[in-house]
PDB file of C-alpha atoms in Angstrom:
ATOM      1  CA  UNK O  21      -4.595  21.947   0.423  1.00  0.00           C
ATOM      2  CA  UNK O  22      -1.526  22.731  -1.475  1.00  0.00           C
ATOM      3  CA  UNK O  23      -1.155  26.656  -0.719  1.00  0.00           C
ATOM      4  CA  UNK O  24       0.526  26.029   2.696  1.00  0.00           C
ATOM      5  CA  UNK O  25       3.433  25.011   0.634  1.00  0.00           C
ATOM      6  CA  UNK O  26       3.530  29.034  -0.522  1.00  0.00           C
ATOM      7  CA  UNK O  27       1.324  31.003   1.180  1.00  0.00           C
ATOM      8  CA  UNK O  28      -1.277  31.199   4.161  1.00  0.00           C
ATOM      9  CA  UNK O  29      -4.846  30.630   4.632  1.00  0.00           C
ATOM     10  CA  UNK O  30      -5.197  34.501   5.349  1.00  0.00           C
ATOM     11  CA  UNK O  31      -3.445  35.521   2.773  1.00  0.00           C
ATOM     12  CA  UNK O  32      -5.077  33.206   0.247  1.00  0.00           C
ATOM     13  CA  UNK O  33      -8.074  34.569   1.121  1.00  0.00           C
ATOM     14  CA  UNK O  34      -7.419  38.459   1.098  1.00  0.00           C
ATOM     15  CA  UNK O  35      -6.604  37.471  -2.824  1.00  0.00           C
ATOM     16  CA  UNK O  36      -9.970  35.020  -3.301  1.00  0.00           C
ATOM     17  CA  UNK O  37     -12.112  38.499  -2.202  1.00  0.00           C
ATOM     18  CA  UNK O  38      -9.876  40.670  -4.633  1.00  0.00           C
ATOM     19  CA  UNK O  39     -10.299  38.332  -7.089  1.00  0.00           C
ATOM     20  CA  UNK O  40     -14.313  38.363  -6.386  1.00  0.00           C
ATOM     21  CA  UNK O  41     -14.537  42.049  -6.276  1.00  0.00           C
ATOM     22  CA  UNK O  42     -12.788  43.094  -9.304  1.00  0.00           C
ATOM     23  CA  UNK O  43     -13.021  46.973 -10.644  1.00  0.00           C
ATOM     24  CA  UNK O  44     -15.755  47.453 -13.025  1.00  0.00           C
ATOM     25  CA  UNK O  45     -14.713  48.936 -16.428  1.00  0.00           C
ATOM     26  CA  UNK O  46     -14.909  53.141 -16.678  1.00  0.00           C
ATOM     27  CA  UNK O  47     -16.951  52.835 -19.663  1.00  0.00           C
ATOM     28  CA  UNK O  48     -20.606  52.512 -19.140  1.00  0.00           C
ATOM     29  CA  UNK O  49     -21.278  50.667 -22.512  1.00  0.00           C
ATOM     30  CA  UNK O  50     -18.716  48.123 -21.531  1.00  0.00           C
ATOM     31  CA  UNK O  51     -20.283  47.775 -17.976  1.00  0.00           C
ATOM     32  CA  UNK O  52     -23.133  44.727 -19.205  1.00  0.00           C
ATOM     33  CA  UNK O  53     -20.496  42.625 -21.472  1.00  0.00           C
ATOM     34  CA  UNK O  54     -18.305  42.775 -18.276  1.00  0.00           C
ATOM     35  CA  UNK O  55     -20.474  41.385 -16.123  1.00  0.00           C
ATOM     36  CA  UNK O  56     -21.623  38.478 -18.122  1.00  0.00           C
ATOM     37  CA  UNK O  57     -18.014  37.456 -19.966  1.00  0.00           C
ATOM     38  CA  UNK O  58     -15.766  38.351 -16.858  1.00  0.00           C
ATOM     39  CA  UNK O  59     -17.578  38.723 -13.414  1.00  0.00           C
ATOM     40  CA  UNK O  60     -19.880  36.564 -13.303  1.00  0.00           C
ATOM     41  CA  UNK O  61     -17.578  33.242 -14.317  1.00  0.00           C
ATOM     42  CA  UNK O  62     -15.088  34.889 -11.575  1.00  0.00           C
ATOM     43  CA  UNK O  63     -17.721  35.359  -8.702  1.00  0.00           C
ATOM     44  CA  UNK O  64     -18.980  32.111  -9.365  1.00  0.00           C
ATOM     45  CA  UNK O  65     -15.666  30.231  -9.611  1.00  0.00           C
ATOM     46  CA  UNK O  66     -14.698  32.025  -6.121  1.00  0.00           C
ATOM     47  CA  UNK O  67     -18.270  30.828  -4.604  1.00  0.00           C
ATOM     48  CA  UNK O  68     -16.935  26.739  -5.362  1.00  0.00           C
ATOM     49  CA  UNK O  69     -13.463  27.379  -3.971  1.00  0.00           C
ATOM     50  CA  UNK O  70     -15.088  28.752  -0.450  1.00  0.00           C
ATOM     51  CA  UNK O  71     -17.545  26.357  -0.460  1.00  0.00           C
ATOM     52  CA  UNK O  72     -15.215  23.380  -1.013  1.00  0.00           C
ATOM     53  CA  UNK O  73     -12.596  24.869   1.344  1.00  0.00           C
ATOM     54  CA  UNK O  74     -15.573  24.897   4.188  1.00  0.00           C
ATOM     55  CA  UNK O  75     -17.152  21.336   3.125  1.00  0.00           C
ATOM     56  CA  UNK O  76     -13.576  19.337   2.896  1.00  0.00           C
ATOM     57  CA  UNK O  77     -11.456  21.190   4.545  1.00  0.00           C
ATOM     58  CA  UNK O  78     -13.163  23.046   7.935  1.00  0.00           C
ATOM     59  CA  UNK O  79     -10.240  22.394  10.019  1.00  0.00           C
ATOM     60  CA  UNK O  80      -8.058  25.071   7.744  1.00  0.00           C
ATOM     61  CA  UNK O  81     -10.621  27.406  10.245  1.00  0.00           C
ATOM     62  CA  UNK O  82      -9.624  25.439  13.487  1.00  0.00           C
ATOM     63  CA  UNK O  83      -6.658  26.830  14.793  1.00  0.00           C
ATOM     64  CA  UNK O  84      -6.613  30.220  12.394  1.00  0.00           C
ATOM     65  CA  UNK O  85      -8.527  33.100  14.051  1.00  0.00           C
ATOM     66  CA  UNK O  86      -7.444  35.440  11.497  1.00  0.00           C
ATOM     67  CA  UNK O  87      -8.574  33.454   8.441  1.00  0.00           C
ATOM     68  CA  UNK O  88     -12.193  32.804  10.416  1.00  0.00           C
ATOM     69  CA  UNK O  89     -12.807  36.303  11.243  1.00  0.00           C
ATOM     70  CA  UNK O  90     -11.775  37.696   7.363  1.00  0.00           C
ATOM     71  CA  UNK O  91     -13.760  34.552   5.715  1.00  0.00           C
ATOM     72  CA  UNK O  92     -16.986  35.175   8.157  1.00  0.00           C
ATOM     73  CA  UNK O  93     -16.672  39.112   7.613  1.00  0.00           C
ATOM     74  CA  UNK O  94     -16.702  38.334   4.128  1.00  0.00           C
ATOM     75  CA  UNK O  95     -18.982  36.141   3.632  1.00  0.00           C
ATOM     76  CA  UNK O  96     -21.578  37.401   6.204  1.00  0.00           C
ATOM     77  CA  UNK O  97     -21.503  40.943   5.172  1.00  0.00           C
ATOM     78  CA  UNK O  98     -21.902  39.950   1.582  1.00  0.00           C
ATOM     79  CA  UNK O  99     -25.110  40.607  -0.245  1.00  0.00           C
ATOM     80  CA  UNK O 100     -24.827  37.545  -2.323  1.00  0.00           C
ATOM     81  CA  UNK O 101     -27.270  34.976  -0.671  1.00  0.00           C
ATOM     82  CA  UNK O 102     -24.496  31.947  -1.795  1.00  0.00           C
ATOM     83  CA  UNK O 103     -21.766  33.538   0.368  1.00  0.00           C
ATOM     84  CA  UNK O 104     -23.985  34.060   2.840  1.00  0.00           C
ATOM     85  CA  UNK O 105     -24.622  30.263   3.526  1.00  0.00           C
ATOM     86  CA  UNK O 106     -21.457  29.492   3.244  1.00  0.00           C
ATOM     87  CA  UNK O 107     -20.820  32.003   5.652  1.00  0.00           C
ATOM     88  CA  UNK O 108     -23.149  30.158   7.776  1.00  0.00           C
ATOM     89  CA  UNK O 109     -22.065  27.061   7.336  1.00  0.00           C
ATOM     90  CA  UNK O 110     -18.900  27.399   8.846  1.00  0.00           C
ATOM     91  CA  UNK O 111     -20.185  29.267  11.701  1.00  0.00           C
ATOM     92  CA  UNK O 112     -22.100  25.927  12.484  1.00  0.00           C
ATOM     93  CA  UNK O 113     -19.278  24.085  12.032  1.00  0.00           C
ATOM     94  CA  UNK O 114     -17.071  26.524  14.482  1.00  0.00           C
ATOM     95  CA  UNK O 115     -19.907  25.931  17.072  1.00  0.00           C
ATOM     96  CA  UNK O 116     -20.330  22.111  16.165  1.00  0.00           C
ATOM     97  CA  UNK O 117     -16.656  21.781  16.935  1.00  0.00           C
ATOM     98  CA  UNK O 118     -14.035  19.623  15.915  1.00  0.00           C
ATOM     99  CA  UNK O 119     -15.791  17.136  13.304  1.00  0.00           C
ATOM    100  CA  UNK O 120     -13.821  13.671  12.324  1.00  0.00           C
ATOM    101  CA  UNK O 121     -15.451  13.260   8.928  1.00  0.00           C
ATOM    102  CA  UNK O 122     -13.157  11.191   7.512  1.00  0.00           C
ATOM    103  CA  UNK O 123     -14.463   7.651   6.160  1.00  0.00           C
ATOM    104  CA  UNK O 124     -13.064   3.932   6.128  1.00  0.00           C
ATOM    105  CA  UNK O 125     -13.412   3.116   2.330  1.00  0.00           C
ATOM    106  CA  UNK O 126     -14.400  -0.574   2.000  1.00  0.00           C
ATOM    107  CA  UNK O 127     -14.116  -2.618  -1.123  1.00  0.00           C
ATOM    108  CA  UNK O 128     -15.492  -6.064  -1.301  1.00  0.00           C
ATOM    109  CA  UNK O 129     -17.207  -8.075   1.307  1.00  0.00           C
ATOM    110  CA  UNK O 130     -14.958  -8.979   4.476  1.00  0.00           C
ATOM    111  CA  UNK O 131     -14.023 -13.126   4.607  1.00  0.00           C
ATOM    112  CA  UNK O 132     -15.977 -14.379   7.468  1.00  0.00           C
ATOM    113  CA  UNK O 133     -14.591 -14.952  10.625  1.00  0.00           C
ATOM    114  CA  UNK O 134     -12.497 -18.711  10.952  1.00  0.00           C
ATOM    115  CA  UNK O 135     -12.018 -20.562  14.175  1.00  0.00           C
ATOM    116  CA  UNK O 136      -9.246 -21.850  15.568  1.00  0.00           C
ATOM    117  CA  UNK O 137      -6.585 -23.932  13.533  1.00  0.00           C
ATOM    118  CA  UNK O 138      -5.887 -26.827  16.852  1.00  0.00           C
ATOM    119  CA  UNK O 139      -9.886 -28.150  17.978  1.00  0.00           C
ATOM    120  CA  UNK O 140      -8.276 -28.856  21.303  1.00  0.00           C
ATOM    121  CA  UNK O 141      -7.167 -25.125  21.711  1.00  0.00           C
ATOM    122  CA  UNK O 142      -7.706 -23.359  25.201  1.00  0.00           C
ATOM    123  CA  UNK O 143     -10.351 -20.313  24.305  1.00  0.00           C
ATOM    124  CA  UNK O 144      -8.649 -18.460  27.289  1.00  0.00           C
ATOM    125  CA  UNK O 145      -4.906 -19.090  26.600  1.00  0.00           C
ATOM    126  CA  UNK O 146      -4.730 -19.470  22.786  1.00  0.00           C
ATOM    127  CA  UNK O 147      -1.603 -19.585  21.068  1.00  0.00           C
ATOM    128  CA  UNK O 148      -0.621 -17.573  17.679  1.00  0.00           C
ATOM    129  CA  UNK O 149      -0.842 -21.361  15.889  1.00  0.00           C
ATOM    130  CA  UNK O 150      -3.966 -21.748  17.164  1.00  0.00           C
ATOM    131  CA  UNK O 151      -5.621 -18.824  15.026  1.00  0.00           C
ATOM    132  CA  UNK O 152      -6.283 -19.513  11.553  1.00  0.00           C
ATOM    133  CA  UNK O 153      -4.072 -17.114   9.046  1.00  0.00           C
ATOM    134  CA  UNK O 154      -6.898 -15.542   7.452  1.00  0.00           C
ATOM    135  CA  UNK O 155      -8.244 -14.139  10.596  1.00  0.00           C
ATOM    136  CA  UNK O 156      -5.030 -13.076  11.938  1.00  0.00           C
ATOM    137  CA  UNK O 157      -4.454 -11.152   9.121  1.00  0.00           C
ATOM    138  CA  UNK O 158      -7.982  -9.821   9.206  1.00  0.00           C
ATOM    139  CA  UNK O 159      -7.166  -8.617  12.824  1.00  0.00           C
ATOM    140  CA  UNK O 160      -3.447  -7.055  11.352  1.00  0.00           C
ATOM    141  CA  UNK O 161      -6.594  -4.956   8.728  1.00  0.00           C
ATOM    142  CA  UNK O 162      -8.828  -3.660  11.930  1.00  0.00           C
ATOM    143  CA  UNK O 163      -5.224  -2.495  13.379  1.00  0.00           C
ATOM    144  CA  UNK O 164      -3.816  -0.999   9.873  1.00  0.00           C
ATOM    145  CA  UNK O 165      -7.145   0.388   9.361  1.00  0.00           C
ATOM    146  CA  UNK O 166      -7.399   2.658  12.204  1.00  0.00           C
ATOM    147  CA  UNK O 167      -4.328   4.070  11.615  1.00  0.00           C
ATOM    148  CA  UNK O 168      -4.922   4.610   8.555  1.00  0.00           C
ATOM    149  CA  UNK O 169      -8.024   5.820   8.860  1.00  0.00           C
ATOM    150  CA  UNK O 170      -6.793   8.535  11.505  1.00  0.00           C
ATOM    151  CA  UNK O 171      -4.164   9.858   8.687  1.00  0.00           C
ATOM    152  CA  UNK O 172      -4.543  13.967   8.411  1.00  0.00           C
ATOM    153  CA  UNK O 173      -4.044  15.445   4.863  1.00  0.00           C
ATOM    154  CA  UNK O 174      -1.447  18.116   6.108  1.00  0.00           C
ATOM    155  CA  UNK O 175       0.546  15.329   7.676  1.00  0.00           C
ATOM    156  CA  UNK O 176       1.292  13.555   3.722  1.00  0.00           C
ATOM    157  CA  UNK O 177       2.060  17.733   2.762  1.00  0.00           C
ATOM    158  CA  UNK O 178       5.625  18.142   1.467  1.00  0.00           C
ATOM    159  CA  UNK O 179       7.436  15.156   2.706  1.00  0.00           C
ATOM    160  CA  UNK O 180       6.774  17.396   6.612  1.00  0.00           C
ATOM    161  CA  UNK O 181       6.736  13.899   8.191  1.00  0.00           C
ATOM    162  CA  UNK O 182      10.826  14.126   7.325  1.00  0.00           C
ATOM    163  CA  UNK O 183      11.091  17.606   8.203  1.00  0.00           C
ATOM    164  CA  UNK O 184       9.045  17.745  11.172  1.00  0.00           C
ATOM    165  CA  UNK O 185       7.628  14.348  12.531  1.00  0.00           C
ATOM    166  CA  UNK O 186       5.981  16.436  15.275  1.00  0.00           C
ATOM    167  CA  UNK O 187       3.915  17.718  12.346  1.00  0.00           C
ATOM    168  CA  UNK O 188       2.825  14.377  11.210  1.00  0.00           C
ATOM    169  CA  UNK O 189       2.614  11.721  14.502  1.00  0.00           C
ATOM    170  CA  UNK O 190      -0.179   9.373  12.614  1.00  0.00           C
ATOM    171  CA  UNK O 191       2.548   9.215   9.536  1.00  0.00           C
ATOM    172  CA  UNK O 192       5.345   8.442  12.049  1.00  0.00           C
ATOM    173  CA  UNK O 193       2.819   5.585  13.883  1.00  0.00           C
ATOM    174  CA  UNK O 194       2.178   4.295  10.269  1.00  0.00           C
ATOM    175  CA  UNK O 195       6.017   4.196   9.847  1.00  0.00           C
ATOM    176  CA  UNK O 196       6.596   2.616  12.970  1.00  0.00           C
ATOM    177  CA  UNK O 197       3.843  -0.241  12.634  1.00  0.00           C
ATOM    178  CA  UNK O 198       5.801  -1.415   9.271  1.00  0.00           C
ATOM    179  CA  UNK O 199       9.062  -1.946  11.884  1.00  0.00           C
ATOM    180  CA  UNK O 200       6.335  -3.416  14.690  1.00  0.00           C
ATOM    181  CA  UNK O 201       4.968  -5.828  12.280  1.00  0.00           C
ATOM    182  CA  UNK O 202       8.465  -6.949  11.343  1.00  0.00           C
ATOM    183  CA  UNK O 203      10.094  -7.235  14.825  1.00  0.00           C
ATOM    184  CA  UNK O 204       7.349  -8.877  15.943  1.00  0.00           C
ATOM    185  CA  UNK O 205       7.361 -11.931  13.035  1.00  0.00           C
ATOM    186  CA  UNK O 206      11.257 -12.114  14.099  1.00  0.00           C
ATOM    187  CA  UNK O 207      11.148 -11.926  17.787  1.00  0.00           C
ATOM    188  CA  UNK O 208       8.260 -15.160  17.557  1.00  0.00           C
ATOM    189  CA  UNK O 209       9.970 -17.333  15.180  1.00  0.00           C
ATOM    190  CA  UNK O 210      13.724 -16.864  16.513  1.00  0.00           C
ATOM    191  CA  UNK O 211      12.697 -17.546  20.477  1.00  0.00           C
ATOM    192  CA  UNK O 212      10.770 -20.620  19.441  1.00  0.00           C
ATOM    193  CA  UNK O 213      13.411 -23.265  19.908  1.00  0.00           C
ATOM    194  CA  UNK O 214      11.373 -26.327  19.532  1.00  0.00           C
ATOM    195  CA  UNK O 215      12.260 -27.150  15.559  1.00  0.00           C
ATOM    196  CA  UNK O 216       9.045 -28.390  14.706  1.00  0.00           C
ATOM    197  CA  UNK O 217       6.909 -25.504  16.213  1.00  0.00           C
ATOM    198  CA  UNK O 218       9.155 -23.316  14.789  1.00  0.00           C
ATOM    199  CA  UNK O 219       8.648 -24.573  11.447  1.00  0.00           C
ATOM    200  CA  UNK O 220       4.946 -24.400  12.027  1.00  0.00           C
ATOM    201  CA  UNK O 221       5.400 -20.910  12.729  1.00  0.00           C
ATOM    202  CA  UNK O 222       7.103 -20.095   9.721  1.00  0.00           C
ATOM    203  CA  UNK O 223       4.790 -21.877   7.474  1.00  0.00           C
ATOM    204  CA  UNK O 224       2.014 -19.749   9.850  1.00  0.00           C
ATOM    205  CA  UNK O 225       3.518 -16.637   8.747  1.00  0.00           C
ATOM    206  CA  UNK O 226       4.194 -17.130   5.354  1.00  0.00           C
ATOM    207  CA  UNK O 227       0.233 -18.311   5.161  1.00  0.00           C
ATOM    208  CA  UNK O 228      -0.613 -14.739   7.091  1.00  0.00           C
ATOM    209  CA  UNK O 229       1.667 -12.605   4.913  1.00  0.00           C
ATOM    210  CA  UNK O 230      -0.390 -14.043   1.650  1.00  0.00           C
ATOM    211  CA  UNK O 231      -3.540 -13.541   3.493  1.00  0.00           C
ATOM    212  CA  UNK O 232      -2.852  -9.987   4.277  1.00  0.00           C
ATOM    213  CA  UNK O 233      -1.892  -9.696   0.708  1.00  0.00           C
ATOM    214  CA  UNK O 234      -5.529 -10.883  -0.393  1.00  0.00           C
ATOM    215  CA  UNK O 235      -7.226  -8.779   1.823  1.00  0.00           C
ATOM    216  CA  UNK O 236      -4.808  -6.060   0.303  1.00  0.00           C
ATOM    217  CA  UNK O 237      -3.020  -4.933   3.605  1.00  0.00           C
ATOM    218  CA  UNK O 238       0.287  -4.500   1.776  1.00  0.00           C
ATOM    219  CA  UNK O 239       1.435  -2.667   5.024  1.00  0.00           C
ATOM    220  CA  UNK O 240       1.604  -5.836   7.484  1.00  0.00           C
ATOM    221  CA  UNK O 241       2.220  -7.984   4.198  1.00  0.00           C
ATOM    222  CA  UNK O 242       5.251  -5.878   3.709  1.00  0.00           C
ATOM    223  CA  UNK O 243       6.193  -6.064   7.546  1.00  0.00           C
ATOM    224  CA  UNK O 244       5.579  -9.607   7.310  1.00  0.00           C
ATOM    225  CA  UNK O 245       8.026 -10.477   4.091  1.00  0.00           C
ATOM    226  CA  UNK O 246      10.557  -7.973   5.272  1.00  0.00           C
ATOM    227  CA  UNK O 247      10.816 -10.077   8.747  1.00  0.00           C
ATOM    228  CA  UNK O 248      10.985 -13.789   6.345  1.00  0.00           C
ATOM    229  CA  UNK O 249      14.073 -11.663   4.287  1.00  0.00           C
ATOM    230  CA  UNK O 250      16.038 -10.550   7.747  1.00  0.00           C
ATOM    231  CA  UNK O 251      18.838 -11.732   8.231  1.00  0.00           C
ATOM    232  CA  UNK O 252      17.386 -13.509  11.559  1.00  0.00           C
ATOM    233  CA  UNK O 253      15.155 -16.076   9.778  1.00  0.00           C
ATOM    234  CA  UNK O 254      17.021 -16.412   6.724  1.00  0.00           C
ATOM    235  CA  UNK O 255      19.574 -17.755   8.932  1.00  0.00           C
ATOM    236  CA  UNK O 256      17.850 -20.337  10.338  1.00  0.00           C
ATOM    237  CA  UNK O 257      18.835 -22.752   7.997  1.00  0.00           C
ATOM    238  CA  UNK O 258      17.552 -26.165   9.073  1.00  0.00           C
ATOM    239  CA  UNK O 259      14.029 -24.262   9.155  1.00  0.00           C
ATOM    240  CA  UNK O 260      13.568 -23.428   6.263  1.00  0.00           C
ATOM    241  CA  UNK O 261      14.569 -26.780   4.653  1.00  0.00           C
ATOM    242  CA  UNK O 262      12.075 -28.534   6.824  1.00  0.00           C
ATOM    243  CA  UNK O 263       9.203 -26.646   5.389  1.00  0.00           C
ATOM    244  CA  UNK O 264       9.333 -28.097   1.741  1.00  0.00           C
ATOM    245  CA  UNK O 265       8.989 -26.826  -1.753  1.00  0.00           C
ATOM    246  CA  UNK O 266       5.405 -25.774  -1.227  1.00  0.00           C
ATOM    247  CA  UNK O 267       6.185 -22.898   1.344  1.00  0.00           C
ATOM    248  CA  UNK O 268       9.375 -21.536  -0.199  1.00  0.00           C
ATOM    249  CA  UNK O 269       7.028 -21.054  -3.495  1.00  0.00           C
ATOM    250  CA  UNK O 270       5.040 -19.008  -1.235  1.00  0.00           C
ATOM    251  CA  UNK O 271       7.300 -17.360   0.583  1.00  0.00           C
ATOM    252  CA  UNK O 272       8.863 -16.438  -2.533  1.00  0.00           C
ATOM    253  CA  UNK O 273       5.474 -15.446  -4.235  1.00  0.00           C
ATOM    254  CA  UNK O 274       5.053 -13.483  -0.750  1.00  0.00           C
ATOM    255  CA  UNK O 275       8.688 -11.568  -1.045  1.00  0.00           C
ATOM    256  CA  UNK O 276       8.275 -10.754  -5.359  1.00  0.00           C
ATOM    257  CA  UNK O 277       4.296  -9.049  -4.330  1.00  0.00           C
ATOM    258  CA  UNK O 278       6.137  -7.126  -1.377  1.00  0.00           C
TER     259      UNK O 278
END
């Protein structure tokens, strides 16, 4: 993955098959030890690094003509029966096309879902105070988790998200959800101008920002304890003195794990 960052795939590969075709020694009597001590250990080194660059990382061959063509003329032409497959192998997975193969990692065993917080809630028109914190958060993790999920390797290669956000536009959506998440918890506490139910929505958010936490979403947690540290809620003064001693413990829990 790193070469990009000094060379190209083409090139890397013109030195991979000088590497596996190295001269043989003049000297007959030398010819056996070479094998065994030198080519061998080469050849066979050069066999893992084409099959791992086919295996994890087939999309080098996507939009490269050159580098196909020299790593199936290689490989195909070879008489070693390893390179061959390999060989092989990639054809299939030119002709396969594009492949996501990419998994979601899961640890642990996802909280069941919880119903509403109010009993008297509308199903069809339900407020955010009507969902219970652990499942919104759980909702923020199916949302972070896609995007995540849909995160390239070249697009976290040498900081090119700075240098060319064109390059990287699943890093740049990641980016931008941390600033969603956060204008979003300000925009729906600030235009709430009932007192109480905006203090019920700050407790609500403090309660989803430590639920996120738990399910260890520290990308909408973060979001989340940015938009309680703005300058927008902290200001609201009267708010945050109705909510007790209980909540500002959390919310300052919440803000020290962000």
């Amino acid at each position: 993955l790193m070469y990009r960052t000094f060379t190209t795939g083409k090139e890397l590969m013109e030195l991979l098959i000088m590497r596996f075709s190295m001269p043989k020694p003049k000297n007959p009597a030398m010819l056996d030890k070479f094998k065994r001590d030198k080519l061998m250990p080469v050849m066979l080194r050069v066999i893992n690094v084409l099959k791992n660059w086919v295996d994890k990382y087939s999309e080098d061959f996507a939009n490269d003509e050159e580098l196909t063509k020299l790593f199936l003329d290689f490989t195909e032409s070879s008489e070693n029966t390893t390179l061959q497959r390999i060989g092989q192998t990639l054809r299939k997975n030119i002709d396969a096309g594009p492949q996501d193969s990419r998994k979601v990692s899961r640890h642990g065993k996802a909280p069941p879902p919880q119903f509403p917080l109010a009993r008297t809630a509308d199903p069809n028109n339900l407020s955010l105070l009507d969902i219970h914190p652990e499942e919104a958060a759980r909702q923020l993790c199916l949302v972070d988790g896609e995007a995540m999920a849909a995160l390239q390797p070249l697009e976290l290669l040498d900081n090119v998200w700075k240098t060319n956000p064109k390059k990287a536009p699943t890093v740049y959506h990641v980016l931008n959800r941390l600033s969603g998440v956060r204008n979003w918890v300000i925009n729906e506490i600030i235009k709430e101008h009932d007192m109480e139910q905006r203090k019920n929505l700050l407790e609500h958010f403090i309660d989803v920002g430590i639920a996120c936490g738990n399910l260890k979403n520290f990308h909408s947690m973060c979001g989340i304890a940015a938009a309680l540290q703005s300058s927008e809620v902290k200001g609201l003064l009267q708010t945050w003195d109705s909510i007790g001693p209980k909540y500002i413990e959390k919310a300052e829990a919440l803000s020290a794990q962000a």
